[in-house]
C-alpha atoms as a printed R data frame, in Angstrom:
    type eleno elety resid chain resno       x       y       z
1   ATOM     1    CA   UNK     A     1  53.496  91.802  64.383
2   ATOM     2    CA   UNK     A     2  56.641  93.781  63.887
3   ATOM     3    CA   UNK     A     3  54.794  96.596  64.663
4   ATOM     4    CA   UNK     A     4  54.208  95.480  67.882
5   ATOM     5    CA   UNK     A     5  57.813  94.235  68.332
6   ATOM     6    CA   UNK     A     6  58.820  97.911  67.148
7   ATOM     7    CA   UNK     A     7  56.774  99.715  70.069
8   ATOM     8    CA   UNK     A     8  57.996  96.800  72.327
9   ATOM     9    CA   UNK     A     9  61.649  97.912  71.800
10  ATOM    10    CA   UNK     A    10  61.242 101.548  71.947
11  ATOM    11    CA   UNK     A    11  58.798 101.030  75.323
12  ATOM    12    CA   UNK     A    12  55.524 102.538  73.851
13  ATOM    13    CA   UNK     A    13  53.169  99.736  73.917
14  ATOM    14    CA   UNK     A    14  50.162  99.992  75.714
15  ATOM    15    CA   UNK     A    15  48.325  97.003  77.947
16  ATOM    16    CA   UNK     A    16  46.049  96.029  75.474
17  ATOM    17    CA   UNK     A    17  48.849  96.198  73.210
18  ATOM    18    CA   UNK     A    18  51.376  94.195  75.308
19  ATOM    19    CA   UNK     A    19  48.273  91.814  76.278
20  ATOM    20    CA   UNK     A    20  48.198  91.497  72.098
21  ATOM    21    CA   UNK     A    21  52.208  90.742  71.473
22  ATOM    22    CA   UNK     A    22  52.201  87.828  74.652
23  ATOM    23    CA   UNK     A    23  49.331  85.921  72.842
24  ATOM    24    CA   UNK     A    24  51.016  86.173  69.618
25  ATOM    25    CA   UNK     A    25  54.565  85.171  70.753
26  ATOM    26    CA   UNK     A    26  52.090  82.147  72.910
27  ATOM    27    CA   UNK     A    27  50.714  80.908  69.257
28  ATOM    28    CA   UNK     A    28  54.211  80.672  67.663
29  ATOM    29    CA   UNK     A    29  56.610  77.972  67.533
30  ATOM    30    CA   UNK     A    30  60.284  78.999  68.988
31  ATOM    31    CA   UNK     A    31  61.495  79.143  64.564
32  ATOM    32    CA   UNK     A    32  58.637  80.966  63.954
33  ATOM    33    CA   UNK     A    33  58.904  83.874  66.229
34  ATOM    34    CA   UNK     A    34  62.560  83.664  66.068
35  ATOM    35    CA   UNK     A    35  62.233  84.420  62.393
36  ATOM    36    CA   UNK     A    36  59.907  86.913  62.797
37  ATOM    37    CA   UNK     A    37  62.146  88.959  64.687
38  ATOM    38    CA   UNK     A    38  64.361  91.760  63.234
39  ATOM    39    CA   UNK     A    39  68.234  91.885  63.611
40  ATOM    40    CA   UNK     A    40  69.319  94.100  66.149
41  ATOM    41    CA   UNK     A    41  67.327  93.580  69.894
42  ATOM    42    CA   UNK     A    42  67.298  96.044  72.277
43  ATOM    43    CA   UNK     A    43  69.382  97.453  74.987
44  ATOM    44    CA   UNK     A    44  68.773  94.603  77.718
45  ATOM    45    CA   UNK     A    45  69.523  91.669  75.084
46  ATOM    46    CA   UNK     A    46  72.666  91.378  73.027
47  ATOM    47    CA   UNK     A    47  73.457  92.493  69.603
48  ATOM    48    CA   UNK     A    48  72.426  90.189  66.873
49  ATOM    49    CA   UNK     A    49  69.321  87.720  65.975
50  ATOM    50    CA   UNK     A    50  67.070  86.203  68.565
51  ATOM    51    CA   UNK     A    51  67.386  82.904  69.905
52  ATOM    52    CA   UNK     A    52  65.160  80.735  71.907
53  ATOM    53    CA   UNK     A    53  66.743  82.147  75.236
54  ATOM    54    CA   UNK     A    54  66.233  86.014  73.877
55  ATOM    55    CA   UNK     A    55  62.377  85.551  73.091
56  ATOM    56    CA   UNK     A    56  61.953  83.470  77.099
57  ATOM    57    CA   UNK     A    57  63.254  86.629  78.354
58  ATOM    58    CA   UNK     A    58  60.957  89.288  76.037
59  ATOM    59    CA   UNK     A    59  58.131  86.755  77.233
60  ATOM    60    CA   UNK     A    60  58.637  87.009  80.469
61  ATOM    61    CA   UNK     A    61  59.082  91.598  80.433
62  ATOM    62    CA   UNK     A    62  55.968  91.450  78.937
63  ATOM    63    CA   UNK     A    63  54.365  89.235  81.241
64  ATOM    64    CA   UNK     A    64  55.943  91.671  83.920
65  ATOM    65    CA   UNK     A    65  55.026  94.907  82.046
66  ATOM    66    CA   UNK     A    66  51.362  93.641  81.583
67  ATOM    67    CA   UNK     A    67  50.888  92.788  85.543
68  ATOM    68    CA   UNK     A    68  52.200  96.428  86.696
69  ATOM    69    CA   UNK     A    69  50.896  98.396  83.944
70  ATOM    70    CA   UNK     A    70  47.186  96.756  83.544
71  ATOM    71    CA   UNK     A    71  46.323  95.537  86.542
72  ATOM    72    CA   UNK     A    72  42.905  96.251  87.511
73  ATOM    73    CA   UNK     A    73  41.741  99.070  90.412
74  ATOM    74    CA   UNK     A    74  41.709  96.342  92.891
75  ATOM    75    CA   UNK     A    75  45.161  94.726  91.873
76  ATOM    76    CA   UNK     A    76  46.566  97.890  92.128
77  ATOM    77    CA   UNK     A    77  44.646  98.281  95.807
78  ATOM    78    CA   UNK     A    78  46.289  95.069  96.604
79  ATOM    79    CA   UNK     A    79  49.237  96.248  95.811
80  ATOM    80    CA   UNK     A    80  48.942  99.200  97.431
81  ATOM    81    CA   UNK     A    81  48.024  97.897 101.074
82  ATOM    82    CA   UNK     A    82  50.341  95.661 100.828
83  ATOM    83    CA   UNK     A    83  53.314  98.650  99.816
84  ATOM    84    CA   UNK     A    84  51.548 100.475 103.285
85  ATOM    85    CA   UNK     A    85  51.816  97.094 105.303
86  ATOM    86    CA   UNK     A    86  55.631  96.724 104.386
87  ATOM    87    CA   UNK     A    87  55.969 100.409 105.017
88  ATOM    88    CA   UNK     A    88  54.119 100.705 108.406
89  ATOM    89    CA   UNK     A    89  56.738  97.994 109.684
90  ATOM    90    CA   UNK     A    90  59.369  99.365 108.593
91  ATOM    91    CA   UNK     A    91  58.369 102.599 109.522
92  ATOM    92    CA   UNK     A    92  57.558 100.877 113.255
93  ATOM    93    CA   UNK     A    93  60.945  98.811 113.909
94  ATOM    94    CA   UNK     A    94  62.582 102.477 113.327
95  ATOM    95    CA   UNK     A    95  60.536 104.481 115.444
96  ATOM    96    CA   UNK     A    96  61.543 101.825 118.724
97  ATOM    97    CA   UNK     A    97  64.877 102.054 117.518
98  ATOM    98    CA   UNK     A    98  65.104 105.525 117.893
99  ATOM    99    CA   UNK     A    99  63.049 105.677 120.557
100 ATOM   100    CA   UNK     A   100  65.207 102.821 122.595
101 ATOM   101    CA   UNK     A   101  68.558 105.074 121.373
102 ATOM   102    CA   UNK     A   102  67.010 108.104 123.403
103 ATOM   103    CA   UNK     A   103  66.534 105.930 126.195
104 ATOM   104    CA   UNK     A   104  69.729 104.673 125.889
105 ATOM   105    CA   UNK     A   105  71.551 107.982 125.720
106 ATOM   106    CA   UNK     A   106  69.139 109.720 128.776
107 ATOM   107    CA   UNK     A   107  69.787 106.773 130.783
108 ATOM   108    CA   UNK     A   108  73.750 106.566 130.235
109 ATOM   109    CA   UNK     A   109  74.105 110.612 131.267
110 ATOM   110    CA   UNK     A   110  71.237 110.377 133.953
111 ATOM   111    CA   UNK     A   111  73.819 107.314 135.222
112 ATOM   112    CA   UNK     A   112  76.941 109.168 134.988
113 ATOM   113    CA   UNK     A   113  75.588 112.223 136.895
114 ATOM   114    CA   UNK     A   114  74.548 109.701 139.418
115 ATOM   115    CA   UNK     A   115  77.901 107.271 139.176
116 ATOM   116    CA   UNK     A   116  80.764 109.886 138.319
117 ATOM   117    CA   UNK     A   117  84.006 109.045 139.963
118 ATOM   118    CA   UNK     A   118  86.736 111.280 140.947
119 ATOM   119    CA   UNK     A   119  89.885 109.480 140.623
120 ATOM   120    CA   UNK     A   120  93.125 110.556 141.485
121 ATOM   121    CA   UNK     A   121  96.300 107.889 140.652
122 ATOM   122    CA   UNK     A   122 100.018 108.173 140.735
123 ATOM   123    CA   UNK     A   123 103.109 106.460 139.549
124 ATOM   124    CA   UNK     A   124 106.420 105.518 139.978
125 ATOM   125    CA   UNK     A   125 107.741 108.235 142.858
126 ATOM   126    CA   UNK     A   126 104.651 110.638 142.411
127 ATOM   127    CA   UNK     A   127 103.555 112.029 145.183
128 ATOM   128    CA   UNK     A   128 100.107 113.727 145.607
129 ATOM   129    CA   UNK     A   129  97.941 115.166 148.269
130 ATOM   130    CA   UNK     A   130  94.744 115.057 147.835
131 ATOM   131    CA   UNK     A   131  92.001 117.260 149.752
132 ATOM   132    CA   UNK     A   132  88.715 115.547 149.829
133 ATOM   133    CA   UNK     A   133  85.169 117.183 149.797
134 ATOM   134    CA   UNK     A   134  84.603 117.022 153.406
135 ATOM   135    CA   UNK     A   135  88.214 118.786 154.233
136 ATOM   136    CA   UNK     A   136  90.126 115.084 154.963
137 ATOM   137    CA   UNK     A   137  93.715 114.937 153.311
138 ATOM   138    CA   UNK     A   138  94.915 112.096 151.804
139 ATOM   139    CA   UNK     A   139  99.149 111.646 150.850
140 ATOM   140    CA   UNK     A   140  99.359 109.291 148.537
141 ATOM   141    CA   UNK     A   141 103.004 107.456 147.530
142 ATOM   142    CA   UNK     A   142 103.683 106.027 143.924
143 ATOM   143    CA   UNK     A   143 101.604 103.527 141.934
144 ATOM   144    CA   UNK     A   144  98.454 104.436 144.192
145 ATOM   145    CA   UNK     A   145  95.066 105.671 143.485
146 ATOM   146    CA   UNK     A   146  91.967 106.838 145.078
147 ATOM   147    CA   UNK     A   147  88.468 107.181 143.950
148 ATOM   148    CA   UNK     A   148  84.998 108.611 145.390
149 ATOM   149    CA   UNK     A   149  81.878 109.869 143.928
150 ATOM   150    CA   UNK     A   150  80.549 112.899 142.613
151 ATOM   151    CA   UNK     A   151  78.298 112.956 145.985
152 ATOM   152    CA   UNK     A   152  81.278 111.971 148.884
153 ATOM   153    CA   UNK     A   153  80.079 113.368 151.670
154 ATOM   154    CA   UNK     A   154  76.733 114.515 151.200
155 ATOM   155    CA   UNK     A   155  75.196 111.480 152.949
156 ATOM   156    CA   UNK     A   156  78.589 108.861 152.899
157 ATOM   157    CA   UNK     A   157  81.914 109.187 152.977
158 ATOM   158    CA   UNK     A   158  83.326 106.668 150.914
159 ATOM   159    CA   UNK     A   159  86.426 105.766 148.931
160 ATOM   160    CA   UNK     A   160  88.257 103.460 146.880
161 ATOM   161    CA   UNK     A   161  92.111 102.869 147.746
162 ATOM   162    CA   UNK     A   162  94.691 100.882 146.515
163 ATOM   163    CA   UNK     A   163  98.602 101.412 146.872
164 ATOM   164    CA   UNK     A   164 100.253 103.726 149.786
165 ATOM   165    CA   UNK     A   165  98.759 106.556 151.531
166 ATOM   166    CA   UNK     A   166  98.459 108.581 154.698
167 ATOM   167    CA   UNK     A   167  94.650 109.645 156.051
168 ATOM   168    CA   UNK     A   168  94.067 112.675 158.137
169 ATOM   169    CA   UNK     A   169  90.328 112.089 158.194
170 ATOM   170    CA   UNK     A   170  88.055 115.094 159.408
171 ATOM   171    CA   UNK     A   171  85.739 114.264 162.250
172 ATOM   172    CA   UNK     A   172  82.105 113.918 161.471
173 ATOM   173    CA   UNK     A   173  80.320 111.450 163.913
174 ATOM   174    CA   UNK     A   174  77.139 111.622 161.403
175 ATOM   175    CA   UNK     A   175  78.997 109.946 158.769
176 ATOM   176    CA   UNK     A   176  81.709 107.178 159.001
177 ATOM   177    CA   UNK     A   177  84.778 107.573 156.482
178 ATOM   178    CA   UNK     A   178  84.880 104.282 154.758
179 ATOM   179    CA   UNK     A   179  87.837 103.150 152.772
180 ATOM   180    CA   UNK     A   180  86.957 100.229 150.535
181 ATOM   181    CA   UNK     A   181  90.395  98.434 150.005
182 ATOM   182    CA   UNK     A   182  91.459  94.972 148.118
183 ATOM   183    CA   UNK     A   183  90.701  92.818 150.366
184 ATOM   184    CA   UNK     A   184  89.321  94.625 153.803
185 ATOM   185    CA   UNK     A   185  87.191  97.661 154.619
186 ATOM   186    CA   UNK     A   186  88.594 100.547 156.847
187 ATOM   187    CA   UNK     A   187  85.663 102.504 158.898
188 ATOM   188    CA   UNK     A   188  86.640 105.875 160.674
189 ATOM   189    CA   UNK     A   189  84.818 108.735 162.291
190 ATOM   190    CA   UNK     A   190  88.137 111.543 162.537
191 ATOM   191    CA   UNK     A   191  91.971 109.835 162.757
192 ATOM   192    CA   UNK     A   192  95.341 109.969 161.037
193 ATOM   193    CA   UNK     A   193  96.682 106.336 160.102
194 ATOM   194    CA   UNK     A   194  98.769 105.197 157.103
195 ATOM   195    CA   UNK     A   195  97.592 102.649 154.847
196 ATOM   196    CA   UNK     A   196  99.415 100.127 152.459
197 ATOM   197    CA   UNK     A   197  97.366  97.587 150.509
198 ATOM   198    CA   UNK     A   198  98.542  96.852 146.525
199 ATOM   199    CA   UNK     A   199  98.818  93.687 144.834
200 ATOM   200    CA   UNK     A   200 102.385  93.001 145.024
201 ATOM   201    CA   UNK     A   201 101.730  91.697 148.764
202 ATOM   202    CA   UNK     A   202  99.239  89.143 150.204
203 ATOM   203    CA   UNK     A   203  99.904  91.268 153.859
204 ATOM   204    CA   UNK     A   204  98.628  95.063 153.774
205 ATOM   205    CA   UNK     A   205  99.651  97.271 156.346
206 ATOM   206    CA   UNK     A   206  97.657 100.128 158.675
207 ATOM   207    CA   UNK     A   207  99.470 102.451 161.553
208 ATOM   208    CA   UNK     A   208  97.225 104.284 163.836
209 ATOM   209    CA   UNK     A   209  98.735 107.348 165.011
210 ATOM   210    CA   UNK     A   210  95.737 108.973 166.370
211 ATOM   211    CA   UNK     A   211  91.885 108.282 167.024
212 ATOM   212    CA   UNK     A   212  90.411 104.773 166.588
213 ATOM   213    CA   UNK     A   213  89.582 102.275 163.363
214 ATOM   214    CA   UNK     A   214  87.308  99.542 162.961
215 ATOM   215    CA   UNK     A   215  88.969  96.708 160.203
216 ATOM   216    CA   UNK     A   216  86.792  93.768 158.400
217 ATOM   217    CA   UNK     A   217  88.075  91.536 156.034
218 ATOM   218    CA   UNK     A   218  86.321  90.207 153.147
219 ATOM   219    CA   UNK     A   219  87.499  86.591 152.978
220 ATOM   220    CA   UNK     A   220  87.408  85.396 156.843
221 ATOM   221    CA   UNK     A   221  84.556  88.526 157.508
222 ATOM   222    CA   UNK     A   222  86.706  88.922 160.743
223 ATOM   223    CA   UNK     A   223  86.535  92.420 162.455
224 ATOM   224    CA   UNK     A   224  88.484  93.991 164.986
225 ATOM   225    CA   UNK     A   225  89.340  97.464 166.455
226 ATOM   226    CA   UNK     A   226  92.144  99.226 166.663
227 ATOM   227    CA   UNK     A   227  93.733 102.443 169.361
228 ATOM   228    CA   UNK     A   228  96.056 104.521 168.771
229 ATOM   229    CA   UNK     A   229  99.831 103.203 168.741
230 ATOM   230    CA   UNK     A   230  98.589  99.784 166.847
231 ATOM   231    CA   UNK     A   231  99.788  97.935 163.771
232 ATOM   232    CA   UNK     A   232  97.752  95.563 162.023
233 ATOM   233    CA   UNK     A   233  98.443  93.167 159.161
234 ATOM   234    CA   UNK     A   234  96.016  92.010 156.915
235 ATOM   235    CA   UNK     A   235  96.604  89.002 154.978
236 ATOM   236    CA   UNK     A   236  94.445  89.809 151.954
237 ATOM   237    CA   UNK     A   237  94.310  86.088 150.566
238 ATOM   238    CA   UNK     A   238  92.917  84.285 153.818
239 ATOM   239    CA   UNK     A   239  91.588  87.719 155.525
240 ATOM   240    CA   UNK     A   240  93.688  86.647 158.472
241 ATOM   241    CA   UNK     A   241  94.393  90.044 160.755
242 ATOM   242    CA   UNK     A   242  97.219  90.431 163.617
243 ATOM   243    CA   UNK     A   243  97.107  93.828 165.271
244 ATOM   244    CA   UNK     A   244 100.344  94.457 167.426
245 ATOM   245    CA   UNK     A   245 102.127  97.686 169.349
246 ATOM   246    CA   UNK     A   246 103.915  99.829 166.727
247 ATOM   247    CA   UNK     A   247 107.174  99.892 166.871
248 ATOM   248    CA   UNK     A   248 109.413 102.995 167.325
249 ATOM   249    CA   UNK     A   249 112.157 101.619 165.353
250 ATOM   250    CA   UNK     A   250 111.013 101.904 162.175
251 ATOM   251    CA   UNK     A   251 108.608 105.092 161.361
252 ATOM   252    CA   UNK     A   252 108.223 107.224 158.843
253 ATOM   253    CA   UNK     A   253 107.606 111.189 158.114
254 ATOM   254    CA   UNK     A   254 104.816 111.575 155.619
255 ATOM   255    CA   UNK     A   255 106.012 115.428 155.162
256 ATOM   256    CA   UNK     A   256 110.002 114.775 154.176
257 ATOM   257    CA   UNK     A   257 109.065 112.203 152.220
258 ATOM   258    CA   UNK     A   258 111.551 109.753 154.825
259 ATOM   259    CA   UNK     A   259 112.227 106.420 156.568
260 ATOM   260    CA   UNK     A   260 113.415 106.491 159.755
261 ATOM   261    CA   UNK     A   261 115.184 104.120 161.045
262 ATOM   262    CA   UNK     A   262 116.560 103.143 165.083
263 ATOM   263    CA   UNK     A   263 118.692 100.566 165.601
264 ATOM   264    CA   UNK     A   264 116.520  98.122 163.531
265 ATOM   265    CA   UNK     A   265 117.509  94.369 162.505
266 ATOM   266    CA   UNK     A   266 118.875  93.507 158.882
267 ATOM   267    CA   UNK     A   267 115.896  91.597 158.177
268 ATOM   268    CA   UNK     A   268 113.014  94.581 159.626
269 ATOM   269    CA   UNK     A   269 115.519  96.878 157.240
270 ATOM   270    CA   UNK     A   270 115.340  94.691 154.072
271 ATOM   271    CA   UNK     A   271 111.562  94.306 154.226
272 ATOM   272    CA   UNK     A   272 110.778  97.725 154.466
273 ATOM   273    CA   UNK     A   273 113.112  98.646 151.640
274 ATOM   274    CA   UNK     A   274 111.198  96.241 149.780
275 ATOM   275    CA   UNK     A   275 108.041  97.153 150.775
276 ATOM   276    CA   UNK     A   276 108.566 100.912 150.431
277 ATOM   277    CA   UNK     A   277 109.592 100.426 146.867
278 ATOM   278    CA   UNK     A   278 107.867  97.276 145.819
279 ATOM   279    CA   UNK     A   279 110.230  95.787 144.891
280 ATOM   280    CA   UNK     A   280 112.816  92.508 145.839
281 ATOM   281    CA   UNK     A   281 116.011  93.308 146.800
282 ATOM   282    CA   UNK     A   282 119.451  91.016 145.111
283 ATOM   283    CA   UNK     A   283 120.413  88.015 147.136
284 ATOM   284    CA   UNK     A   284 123.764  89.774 147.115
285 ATOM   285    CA   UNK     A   285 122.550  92.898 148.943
286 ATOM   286    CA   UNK     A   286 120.512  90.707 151.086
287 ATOM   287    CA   UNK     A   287 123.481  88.853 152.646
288 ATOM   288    CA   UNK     A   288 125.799  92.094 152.692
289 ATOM   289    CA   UNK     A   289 122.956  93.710 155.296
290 ATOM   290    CA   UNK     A   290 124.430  92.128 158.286
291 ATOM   291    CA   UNK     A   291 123.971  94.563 161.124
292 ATOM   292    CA   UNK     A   292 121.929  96.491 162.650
293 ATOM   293    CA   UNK     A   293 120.998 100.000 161.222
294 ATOM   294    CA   UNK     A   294 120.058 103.552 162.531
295 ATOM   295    CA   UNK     A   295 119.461 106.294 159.914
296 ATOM   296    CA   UNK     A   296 117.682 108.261 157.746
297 ATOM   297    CA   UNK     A   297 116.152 106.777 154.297
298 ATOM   298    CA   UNK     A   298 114.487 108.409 151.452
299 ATOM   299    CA   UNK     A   299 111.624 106.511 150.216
300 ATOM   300    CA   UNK     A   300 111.225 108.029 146.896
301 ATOM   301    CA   UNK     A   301 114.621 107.706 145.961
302 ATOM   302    CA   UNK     A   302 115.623 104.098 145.440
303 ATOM   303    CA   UNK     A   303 119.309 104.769 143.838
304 ATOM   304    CA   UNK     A   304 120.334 107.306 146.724
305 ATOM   305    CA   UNK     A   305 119.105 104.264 148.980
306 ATOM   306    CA   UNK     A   306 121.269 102.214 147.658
307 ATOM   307    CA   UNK     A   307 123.850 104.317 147.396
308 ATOM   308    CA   UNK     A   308 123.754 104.836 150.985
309 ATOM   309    CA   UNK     A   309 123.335 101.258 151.992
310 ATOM   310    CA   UNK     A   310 126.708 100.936 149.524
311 ATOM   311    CA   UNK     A   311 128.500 102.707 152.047
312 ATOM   312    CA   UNK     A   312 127.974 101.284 154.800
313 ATOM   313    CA   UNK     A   313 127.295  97.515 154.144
314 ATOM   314    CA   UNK     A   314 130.476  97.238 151.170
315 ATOM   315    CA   UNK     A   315 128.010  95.675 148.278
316 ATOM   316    CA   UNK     A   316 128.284  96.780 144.833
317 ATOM   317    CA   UNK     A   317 125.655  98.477 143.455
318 ATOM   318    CA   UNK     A   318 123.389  96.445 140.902
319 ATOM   319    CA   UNK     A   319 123.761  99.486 137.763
């Protein structure tokens, strides 16, 4: 018996062997085989003599050594199918992973070659002029931005604005120039307008200085056309439109980068001041604009602007 116990702890029994110790240890009482045991246990127990708990745990590694070490041809078989089973499922759940990451990455560049954007956007008092695929230039004011795809022009011409900007759209009678805006769609053949739509106003603004546009808004799906010499006003929230004669008073030159201004009424003064530069002016300035004005403003400048105004209207300036 310590024999046994001796190739036990050093790991050299053999099945018949281990088969030999468990139906030994089975015959014994707890004292028995407790006594029988030497002093010192082996690595996996701790240092010192057996106890009950000690000899459940040899009991049950040499249960365990006997089932992997003598099972029979078709235990091991068993065992073996069932090792392929586990395997072969393992082996399949990675395969469609991989397979569904290929996809995954083929699909996401096949959509981006398909989907790619060209997006242009400026800020504060940028200014940028941007020349389109088809030849059409677009002058785009602060806090604006303008997108199209990789394919503009090939069979649509379509683009994304939001902000201020000036069109000078090249004539192609095969395919409209669409400009998808917040709020209304803008649909051109070849014409020069300027455009304001942003979120800081409900009311977006076109001029039509040459040519002919065709307006539809999204909320009231109303459409109308516009000629040359019109102003319309969108009201993005109710898709409300009014289209009026422009007025000469107030225009403004795209190339100096000016307002111009004839003889125009405090109040037509204040909101394009605030609606050049987005912004709301003091009640104090407000109620020091009391007459008319005629005059040149810059509209990327809003401290020269109010430096002028100063001058002439006696406020104080707000810095």
């Amino acid at each position: 018996m310590r024999e046994l116990l001796n190739k036990y702890r050093s790991g050299e029994l053999k099945p018949e062997e281990l088969r030999k110790l468990r139906d030994r240890l089975e015959s014994m009482s707890e004292d028995e085989a407790v006594e029988l045991m030497p002093e010192e246990t082996d690595s996996n127990v701790r240092i010192g003599r057996y106890d009950s708990e000690a000899l459940s745990r040899i009991k049950k590694e040499v249960d365990s050594r006997i089932e992997f070490s003598e099972g029979n041809d078709e235990d091991r078989d068993v065992r073996s199918a069932r090792f392929f089973r586990i395997f072969s499922a393992v082996a399949a759940v990675v395969v469609v992973f991989l397979l569904g990451a290929v996809a995954y990455l083929w699909i996401g560049q096949h959509s981006d070659s398909v989907d790619m954007e060209t997006v242009v956007s400026t800020c504060g008092s940028q200014k940028a002029v941007v020349r389109l695929p088809d030849g059409s230039l677009v002058t785009m004011r602060g806090d604006s931005k303008i997108s199209y795809p990789k394919n503009f022009g090939d069979a649509e011409r379509d683009v994304n604005f939001v902000g201020q900007g000036y069109f000078e759209v090249v004539k192609d009678q095969g395919h409209p120039f669409c400009i998808a805006a917040n709020g209304f769609s803008v649909t051109v053949l070849g014409t020069s307008f300027s455009l304001r739509s942003n979120d800081l106003n409900e009311d977006a603004e076109i001029i039509l200085d040459s040519g002919s546009v065709s307006l539809k808004a999204e909320k009231s799906n109303e459409s109308a056309m516009m000629k040359a010499g019109e102003v319309a006003i969108i009201n993005r929230m109710t898709g409300k439109m009014k289209i009026m004669k422009k007025a000469d008073a107030i225009s403004a030159d795209w190339k100096t980068d000016e307002l111009v201004y004839t003889n125009v009424s405090p109040d037509s003064l204040i909101n394009s001041l605030e609606t050049a530069y987005q912004i709301t002016l003091s009640p104090a300035i407000k109620q020091s604009i009391r007459s008319n004005f005629t005059g040149t403003l810059p509209w990327n400048d809003l401290a020269t602007t109010l430096k002028i105004l100063s001058r002439i209207y006696g406020f104080e300036l707000p810095y």
